[in-house]
Short mmCIF file of N, CA and C in Angstrom, two decimals:
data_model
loop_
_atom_site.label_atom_id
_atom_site.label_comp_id
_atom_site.label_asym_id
_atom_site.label_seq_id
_atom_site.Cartn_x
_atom_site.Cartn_y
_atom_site.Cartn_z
N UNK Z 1 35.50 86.71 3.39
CA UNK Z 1 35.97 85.39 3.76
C UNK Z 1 37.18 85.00 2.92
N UNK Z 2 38.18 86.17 2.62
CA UNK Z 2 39.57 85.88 1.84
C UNK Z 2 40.18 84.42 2.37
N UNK Z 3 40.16 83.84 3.67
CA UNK Z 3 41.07 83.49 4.39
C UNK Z 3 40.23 81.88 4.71
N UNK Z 4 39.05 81.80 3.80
CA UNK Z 4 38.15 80.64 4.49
C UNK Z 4 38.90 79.21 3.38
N UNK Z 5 39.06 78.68 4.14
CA UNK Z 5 39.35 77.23 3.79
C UNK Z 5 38.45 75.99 2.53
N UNK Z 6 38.42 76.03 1.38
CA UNK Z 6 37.89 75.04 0.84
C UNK Z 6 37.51 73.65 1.47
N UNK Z 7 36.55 73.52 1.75
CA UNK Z 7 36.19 72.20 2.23
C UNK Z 7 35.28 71.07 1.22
N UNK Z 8 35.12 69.97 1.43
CA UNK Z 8 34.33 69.19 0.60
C UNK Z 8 33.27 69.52 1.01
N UNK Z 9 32.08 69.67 -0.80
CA UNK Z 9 30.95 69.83 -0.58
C UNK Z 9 31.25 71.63 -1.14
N UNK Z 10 32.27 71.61 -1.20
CA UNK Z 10 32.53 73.59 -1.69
C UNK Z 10 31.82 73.67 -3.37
N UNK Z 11 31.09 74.19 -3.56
CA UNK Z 11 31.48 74.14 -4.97
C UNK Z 11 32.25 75.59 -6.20
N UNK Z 12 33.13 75.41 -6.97
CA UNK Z 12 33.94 76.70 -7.49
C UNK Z 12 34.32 76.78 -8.74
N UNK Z 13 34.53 77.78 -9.27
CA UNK Z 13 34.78 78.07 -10.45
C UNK Z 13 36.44 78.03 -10.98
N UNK Z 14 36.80 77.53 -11.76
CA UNK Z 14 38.47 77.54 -11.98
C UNK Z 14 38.19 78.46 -13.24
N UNK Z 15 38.81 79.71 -13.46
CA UNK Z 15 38.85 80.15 -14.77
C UNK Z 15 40.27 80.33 -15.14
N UNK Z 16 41.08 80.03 -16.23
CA UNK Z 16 41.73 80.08 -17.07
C UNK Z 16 41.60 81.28 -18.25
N UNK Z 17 42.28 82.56 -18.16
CA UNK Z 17 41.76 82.96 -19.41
C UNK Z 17 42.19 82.95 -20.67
N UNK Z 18 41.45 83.07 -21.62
CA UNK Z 18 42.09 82.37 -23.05
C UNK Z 18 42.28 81.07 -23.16
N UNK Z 19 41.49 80.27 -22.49
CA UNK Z 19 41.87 78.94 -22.40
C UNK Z 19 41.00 77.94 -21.80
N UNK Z 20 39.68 78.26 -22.50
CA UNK Z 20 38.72 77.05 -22.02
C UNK Z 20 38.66 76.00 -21.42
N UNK Z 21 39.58 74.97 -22.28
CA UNK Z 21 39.95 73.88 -21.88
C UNK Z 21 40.24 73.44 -20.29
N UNK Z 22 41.15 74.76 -19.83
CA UNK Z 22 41.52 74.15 -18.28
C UNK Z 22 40.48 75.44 -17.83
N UNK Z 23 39.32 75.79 -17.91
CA UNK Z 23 38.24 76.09 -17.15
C UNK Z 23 37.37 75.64 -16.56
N UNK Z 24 36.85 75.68 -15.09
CA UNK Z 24 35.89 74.03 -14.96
C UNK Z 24 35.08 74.58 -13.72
N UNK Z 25 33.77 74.09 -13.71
CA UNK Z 25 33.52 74.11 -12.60
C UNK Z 25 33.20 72.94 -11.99
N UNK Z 26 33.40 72.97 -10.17
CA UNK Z 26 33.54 71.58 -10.23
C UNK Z 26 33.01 71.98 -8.48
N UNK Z 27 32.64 70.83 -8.04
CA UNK Z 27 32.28 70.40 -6.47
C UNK Z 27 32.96 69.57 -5.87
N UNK Z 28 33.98 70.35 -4.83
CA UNK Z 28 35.05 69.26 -4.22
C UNK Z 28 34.37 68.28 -3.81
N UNK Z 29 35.19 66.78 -3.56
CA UNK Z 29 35.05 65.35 -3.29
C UNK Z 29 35.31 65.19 -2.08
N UNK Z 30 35.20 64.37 -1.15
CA UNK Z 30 35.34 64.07 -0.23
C UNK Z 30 36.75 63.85 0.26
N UNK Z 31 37.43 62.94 -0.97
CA UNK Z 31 38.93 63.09 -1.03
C UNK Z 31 39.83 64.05 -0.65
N UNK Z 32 39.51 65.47 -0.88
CA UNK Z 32 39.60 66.51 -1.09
C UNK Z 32 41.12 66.93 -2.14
N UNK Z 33 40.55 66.22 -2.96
CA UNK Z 33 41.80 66.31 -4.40
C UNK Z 33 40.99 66.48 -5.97
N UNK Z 34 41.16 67.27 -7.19
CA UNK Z 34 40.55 67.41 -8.21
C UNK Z 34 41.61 66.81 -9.26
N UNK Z 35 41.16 66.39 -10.40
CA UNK Z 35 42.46 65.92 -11.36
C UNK Z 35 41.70 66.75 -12.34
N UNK Z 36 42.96 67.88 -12.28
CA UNK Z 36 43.05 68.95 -13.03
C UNK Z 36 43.88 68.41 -14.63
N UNK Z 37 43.28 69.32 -15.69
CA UNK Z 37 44.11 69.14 -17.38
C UNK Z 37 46.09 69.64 -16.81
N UNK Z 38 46.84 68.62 -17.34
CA UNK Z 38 47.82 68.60 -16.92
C UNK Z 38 48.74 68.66 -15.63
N UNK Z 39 47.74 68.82 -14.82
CA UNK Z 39 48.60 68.60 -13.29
C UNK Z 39 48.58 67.39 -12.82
N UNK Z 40 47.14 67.09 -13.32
CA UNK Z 40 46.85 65.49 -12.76
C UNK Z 40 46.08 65.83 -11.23
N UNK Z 41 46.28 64.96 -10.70
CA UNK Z 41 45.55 65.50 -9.13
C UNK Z 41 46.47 66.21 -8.34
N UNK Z 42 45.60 66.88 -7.89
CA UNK Z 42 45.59 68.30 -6.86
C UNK Z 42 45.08 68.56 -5.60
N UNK Z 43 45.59 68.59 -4.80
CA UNK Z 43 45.14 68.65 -3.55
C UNK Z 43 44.52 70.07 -3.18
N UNK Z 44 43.18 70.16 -2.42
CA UNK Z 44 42.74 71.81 -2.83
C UNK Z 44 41.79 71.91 -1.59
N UNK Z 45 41.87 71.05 -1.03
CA UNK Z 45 40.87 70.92 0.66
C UNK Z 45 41.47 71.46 1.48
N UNK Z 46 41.33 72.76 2.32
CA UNK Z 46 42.17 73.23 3.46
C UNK Z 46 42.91 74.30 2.67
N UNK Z 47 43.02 74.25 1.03
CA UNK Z 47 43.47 75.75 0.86
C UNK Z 47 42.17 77.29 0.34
N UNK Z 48 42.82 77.93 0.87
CA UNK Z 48 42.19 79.37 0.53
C UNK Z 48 42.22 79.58 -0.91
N UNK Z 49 41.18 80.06 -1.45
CA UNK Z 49 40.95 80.81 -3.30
C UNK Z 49 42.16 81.09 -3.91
N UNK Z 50 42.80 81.89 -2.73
CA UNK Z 50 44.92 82.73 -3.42
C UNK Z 50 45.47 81.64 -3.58
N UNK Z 51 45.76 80.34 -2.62
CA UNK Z 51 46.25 79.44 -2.80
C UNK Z 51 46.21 78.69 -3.67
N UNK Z 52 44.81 78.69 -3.95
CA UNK Z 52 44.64 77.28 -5.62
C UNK Z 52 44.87 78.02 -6.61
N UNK Z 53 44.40 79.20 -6.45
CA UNK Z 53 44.98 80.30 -7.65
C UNK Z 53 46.63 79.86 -7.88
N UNK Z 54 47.81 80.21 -7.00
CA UNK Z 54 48.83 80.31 -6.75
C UNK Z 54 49.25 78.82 -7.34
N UNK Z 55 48.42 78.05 -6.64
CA UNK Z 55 49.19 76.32 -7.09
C UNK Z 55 48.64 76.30 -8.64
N UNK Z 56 47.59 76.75 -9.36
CA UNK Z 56 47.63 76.04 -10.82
C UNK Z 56 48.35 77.15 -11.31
N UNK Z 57 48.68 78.44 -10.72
CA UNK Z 57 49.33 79.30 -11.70
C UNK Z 57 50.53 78.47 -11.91
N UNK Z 58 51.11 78.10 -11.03
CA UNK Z 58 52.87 77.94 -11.02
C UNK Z 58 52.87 76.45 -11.49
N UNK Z 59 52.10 75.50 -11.70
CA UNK Z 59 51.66 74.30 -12.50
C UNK Z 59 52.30 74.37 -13.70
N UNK Z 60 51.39 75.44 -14.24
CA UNK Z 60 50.88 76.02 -16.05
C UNK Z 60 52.04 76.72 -16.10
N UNK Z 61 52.44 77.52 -15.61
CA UNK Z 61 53.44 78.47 -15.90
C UNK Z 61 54.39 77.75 -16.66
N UNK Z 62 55.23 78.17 -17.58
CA UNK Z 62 56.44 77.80 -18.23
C UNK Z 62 55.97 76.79 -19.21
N UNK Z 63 55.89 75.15 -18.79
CA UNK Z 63 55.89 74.00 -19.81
C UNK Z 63 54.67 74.33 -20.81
N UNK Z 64 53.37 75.06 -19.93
CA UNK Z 64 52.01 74.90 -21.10
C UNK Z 64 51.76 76.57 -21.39
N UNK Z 65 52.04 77.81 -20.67
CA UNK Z 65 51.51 78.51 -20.39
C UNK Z 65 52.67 79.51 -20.27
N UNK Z 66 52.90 80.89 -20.87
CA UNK Z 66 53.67 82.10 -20.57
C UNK Z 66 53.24 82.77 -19.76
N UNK Z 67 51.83 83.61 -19.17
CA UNK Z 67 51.68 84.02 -17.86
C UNK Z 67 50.47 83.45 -17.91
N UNK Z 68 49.85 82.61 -17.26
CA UNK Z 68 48.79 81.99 -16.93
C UNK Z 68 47.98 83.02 -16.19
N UNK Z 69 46.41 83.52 -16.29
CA UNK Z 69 45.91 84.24 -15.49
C UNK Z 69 44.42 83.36 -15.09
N UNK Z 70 44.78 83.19 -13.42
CA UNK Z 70 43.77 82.38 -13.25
C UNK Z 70 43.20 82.97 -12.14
N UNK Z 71 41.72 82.79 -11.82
CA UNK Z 71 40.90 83.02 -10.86
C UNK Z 71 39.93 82.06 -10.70
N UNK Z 72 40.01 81.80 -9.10
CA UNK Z 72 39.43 81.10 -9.00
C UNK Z 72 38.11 81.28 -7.63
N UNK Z 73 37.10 80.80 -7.89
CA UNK Z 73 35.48 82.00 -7.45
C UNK Z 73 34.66 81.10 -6.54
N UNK Z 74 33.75 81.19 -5.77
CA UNK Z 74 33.02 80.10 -5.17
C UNK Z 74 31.90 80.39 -5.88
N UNK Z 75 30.49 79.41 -6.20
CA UNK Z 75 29.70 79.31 -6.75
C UNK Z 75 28.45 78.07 -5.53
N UNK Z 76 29.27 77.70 -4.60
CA UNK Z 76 28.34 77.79 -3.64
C UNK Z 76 28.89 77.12 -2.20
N UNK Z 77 29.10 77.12 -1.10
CA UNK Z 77 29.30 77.14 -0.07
C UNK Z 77 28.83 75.45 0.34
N UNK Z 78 29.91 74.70 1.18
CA UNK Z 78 28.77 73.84 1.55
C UNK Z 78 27.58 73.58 2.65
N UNK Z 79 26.74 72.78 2.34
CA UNK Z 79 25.57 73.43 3.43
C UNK Z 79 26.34 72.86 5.28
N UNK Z 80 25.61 73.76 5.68
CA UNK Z 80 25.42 73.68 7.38
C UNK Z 80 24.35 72.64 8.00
N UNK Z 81 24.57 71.95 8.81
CA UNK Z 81 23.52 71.08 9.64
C UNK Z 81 22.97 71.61 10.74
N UNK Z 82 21.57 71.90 11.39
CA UNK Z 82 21.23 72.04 12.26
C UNK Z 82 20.07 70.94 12.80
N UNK Z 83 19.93 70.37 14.24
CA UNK Z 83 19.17 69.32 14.53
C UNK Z 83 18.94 70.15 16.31
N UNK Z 84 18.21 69.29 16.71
CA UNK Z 84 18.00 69.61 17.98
C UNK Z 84 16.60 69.88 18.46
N UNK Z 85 16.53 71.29 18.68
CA UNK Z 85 15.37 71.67 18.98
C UNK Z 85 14.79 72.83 18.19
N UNK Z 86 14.75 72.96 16.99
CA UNK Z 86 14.25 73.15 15.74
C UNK Z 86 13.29 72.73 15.16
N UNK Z 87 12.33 73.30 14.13
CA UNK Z 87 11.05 72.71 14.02
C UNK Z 87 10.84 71.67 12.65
N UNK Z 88 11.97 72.24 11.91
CA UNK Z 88 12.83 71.12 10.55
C UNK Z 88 14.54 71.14 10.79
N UNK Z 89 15.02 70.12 11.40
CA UNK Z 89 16.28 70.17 11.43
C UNK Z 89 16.53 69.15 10.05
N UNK Z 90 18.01 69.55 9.83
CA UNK Z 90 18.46 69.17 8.51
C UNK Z 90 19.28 69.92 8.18
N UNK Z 91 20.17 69.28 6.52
CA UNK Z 91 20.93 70.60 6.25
C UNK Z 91 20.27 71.61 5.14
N UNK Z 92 20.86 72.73 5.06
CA UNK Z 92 20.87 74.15 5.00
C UNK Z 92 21.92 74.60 3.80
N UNK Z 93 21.61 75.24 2.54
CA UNK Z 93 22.71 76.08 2.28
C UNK Z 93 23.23 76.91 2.82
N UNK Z 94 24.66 77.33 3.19
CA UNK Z 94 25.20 78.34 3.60
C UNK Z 94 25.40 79.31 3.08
N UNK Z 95 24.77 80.48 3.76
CA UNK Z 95 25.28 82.24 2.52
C UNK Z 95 26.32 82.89 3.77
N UNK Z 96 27.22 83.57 3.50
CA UNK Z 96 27.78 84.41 4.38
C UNK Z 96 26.72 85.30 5.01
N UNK Z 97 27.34 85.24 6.85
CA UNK Z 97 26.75 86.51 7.69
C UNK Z 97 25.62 85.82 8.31
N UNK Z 98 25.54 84.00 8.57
CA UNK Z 98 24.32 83.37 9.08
C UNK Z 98 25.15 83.44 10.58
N UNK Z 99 23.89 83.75 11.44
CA UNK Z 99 24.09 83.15 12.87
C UNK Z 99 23.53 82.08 12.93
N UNK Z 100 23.32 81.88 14.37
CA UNK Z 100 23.10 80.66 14.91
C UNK Z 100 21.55 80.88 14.92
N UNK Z 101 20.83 81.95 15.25
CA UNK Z 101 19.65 82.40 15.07
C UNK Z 101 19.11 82.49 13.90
N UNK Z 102 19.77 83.30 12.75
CA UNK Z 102 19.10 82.57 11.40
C UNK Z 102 19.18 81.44 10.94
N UNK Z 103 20.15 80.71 11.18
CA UNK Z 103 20.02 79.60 10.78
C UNK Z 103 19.09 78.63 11.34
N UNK Z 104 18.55 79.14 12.73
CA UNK Z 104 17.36 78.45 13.38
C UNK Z 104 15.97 78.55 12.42
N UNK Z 105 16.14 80.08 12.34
CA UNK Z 105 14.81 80.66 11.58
C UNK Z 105 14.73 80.13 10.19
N UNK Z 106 15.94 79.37 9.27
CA UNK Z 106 15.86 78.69 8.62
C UNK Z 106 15.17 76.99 8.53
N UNK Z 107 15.54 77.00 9.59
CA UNK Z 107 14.88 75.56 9.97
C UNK Z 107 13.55 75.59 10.65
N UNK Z 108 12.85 76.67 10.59
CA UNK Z 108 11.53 77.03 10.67
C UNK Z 108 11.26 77.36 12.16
N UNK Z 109 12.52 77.98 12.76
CA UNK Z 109 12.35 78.10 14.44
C UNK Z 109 12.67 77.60 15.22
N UNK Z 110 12.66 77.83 16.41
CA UNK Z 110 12.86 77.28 17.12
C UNK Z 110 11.61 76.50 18.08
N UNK Z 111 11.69 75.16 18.65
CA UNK Z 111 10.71 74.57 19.23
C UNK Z 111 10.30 75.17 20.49
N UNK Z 112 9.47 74.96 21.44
CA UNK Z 112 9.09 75.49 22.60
C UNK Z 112 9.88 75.04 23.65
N UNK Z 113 10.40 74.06 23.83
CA UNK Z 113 11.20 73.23 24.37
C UNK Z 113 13.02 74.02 24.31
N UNK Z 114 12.70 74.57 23.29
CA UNK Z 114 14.82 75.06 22.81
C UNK Z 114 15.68 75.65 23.58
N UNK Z 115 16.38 75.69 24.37
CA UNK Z 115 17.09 76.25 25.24
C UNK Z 115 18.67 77.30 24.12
N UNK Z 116 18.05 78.41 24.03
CA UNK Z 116 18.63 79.36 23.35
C UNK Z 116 19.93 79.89 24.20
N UNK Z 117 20.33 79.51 25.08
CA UNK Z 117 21.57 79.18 25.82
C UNK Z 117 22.17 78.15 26.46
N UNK Z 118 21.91 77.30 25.57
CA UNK Z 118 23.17 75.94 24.78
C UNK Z 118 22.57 75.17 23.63
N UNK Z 119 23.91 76.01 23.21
CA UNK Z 119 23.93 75.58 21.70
C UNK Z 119 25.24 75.22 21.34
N UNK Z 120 25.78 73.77 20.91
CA UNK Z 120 26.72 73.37 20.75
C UNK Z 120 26.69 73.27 18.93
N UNK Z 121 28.09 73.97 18.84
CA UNK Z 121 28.48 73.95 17.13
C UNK Z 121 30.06 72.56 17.09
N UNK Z 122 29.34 71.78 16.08
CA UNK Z 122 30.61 70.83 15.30
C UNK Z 122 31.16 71.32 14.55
N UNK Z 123 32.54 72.18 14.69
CA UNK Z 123 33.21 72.38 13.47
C UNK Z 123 34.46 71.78 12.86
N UNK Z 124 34.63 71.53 12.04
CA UNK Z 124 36.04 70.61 11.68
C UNK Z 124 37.08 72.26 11.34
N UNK Z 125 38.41 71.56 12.47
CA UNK Z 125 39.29 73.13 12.00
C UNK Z 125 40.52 72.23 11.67
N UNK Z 126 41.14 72.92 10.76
CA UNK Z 126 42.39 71.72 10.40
C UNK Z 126 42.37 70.49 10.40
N UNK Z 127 41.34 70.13 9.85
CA UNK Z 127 40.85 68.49 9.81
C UNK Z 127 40.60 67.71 10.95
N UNK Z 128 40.21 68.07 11.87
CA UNK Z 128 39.86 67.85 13.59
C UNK Z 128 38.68 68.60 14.08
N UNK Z 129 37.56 67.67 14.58
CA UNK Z 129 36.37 68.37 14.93
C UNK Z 129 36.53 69.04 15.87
N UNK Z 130 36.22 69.83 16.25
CA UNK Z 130 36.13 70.60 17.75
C UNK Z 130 34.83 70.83 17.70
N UNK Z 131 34.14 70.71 19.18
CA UNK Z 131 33.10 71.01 19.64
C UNK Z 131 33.04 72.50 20.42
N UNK Z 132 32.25 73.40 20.14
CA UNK Z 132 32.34 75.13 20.92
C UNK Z 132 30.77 74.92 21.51
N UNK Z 133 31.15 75.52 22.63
CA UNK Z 133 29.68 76.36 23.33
C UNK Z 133 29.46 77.48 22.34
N UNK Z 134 28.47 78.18 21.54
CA UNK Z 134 28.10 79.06 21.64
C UNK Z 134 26.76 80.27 22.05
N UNK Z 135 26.87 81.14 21.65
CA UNK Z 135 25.53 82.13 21.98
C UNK Z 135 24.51 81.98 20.49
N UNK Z 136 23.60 82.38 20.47
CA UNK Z 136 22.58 82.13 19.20
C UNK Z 136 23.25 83.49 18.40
N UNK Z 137 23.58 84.49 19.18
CA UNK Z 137 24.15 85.28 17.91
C UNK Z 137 25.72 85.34 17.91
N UNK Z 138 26.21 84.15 17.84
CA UNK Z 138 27.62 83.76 16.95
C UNK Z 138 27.24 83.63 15.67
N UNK Z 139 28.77 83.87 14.54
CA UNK Z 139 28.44 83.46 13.45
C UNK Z 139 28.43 81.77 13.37
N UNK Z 140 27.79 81.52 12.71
CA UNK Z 140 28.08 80.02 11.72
C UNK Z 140 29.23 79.95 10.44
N UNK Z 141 29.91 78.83 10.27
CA UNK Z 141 30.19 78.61 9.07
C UNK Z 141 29.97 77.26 8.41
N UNK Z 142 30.45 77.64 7.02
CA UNK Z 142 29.70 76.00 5.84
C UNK Z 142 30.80 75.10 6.70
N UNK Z 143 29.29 74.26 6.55
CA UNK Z 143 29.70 72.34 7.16
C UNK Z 143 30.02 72.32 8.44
N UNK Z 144 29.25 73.50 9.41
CA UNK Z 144 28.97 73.62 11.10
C UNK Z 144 27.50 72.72 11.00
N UNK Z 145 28.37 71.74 12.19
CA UNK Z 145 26.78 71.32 12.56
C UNK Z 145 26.36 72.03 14.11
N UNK Z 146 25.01 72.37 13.95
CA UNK Z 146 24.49 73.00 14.67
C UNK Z 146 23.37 72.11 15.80
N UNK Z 147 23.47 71.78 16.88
CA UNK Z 147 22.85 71.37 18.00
C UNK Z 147 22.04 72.31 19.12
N UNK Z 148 20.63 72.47 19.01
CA UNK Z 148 19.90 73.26 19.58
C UNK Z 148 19.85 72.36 20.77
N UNK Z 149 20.08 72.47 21.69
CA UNK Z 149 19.63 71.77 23.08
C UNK Z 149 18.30 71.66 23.84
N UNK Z 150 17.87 71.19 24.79
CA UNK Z 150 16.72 71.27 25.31
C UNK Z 150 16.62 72.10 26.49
N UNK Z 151 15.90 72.56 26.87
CA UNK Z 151 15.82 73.54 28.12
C UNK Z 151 14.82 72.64 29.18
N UNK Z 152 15.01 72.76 30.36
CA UNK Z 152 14.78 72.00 31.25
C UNK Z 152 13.81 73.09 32.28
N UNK Z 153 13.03 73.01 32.67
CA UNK Z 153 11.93 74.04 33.12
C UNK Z 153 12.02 74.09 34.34
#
């Protein structure tokens, strides 16, 4: 998931090496901005790991820092919602490689009632929800809400 987007509710590791001080771990805000040691606030919602890497390197670089070496790590994903026709809907931590089916089986199944062909996912893409049809074995991702539908007999 090189390419997955920081969202609020992400939580990550900033490491600095040789340099405690601007090391942190932290759980993005809703804002989606951190006030980092000497940058001040930072905007970091919608970018990829390379990217925040890239923005505090070139921050630090020069005025505080001769080559700054930073990495920056996830430490936990934010959770997924599923409701519908599930036997505990609610949210969910997210691990990479969940479908729509484990994530059912997370929520303790599916009900008798569940219509396992419609299943509508909420995902926010570029800061805009879109609503998708999918199949139970699509992937999921963190902060998809998941809608099991009802099946009609």
């Amino acid at each position: 998931m090189s390419q997955y987007q920081l969202g609020s509710g992400d939580k990550i590791s900033i490491t600095v090496f040789g340099q405690k001080d601007l090391s942190m771990e932290i759980r993005l805000p809703d804002v989606g901005t951190i006030n980092y040691p000497f940058l001040g606030e930072i905007k970091i919602v919608g970018l990829t790991t390379a990217e925040v890497e890239e923005l505090i390197y070139n921050g630090l670089k020069g005025d505080y820092l001769v080559e700054p070496s930073v990495l920056v790590t996830f430490l936990e994903y934010r959770p997924f919602f599923i409701d519908g026709e599930v036997k505990r809907p609610g949210g969910y931590p997210y691990q990479p490689g969940l479908s729509v089916n484990k994530a059912a089986a997370l929520a303790g199944g599916y009900t008798d009632r569940a219509s396992k062909d419609n299943v509508i996912i909420v995902r926010e893409l570029d800061g805009v929800a879109e609503e998708l049809n999918v199949r139970v074995s699509d992937m999921i991702q963190p902060g998809d809400i998941i809608t099991i539908k009802q099946r009609f007999f």
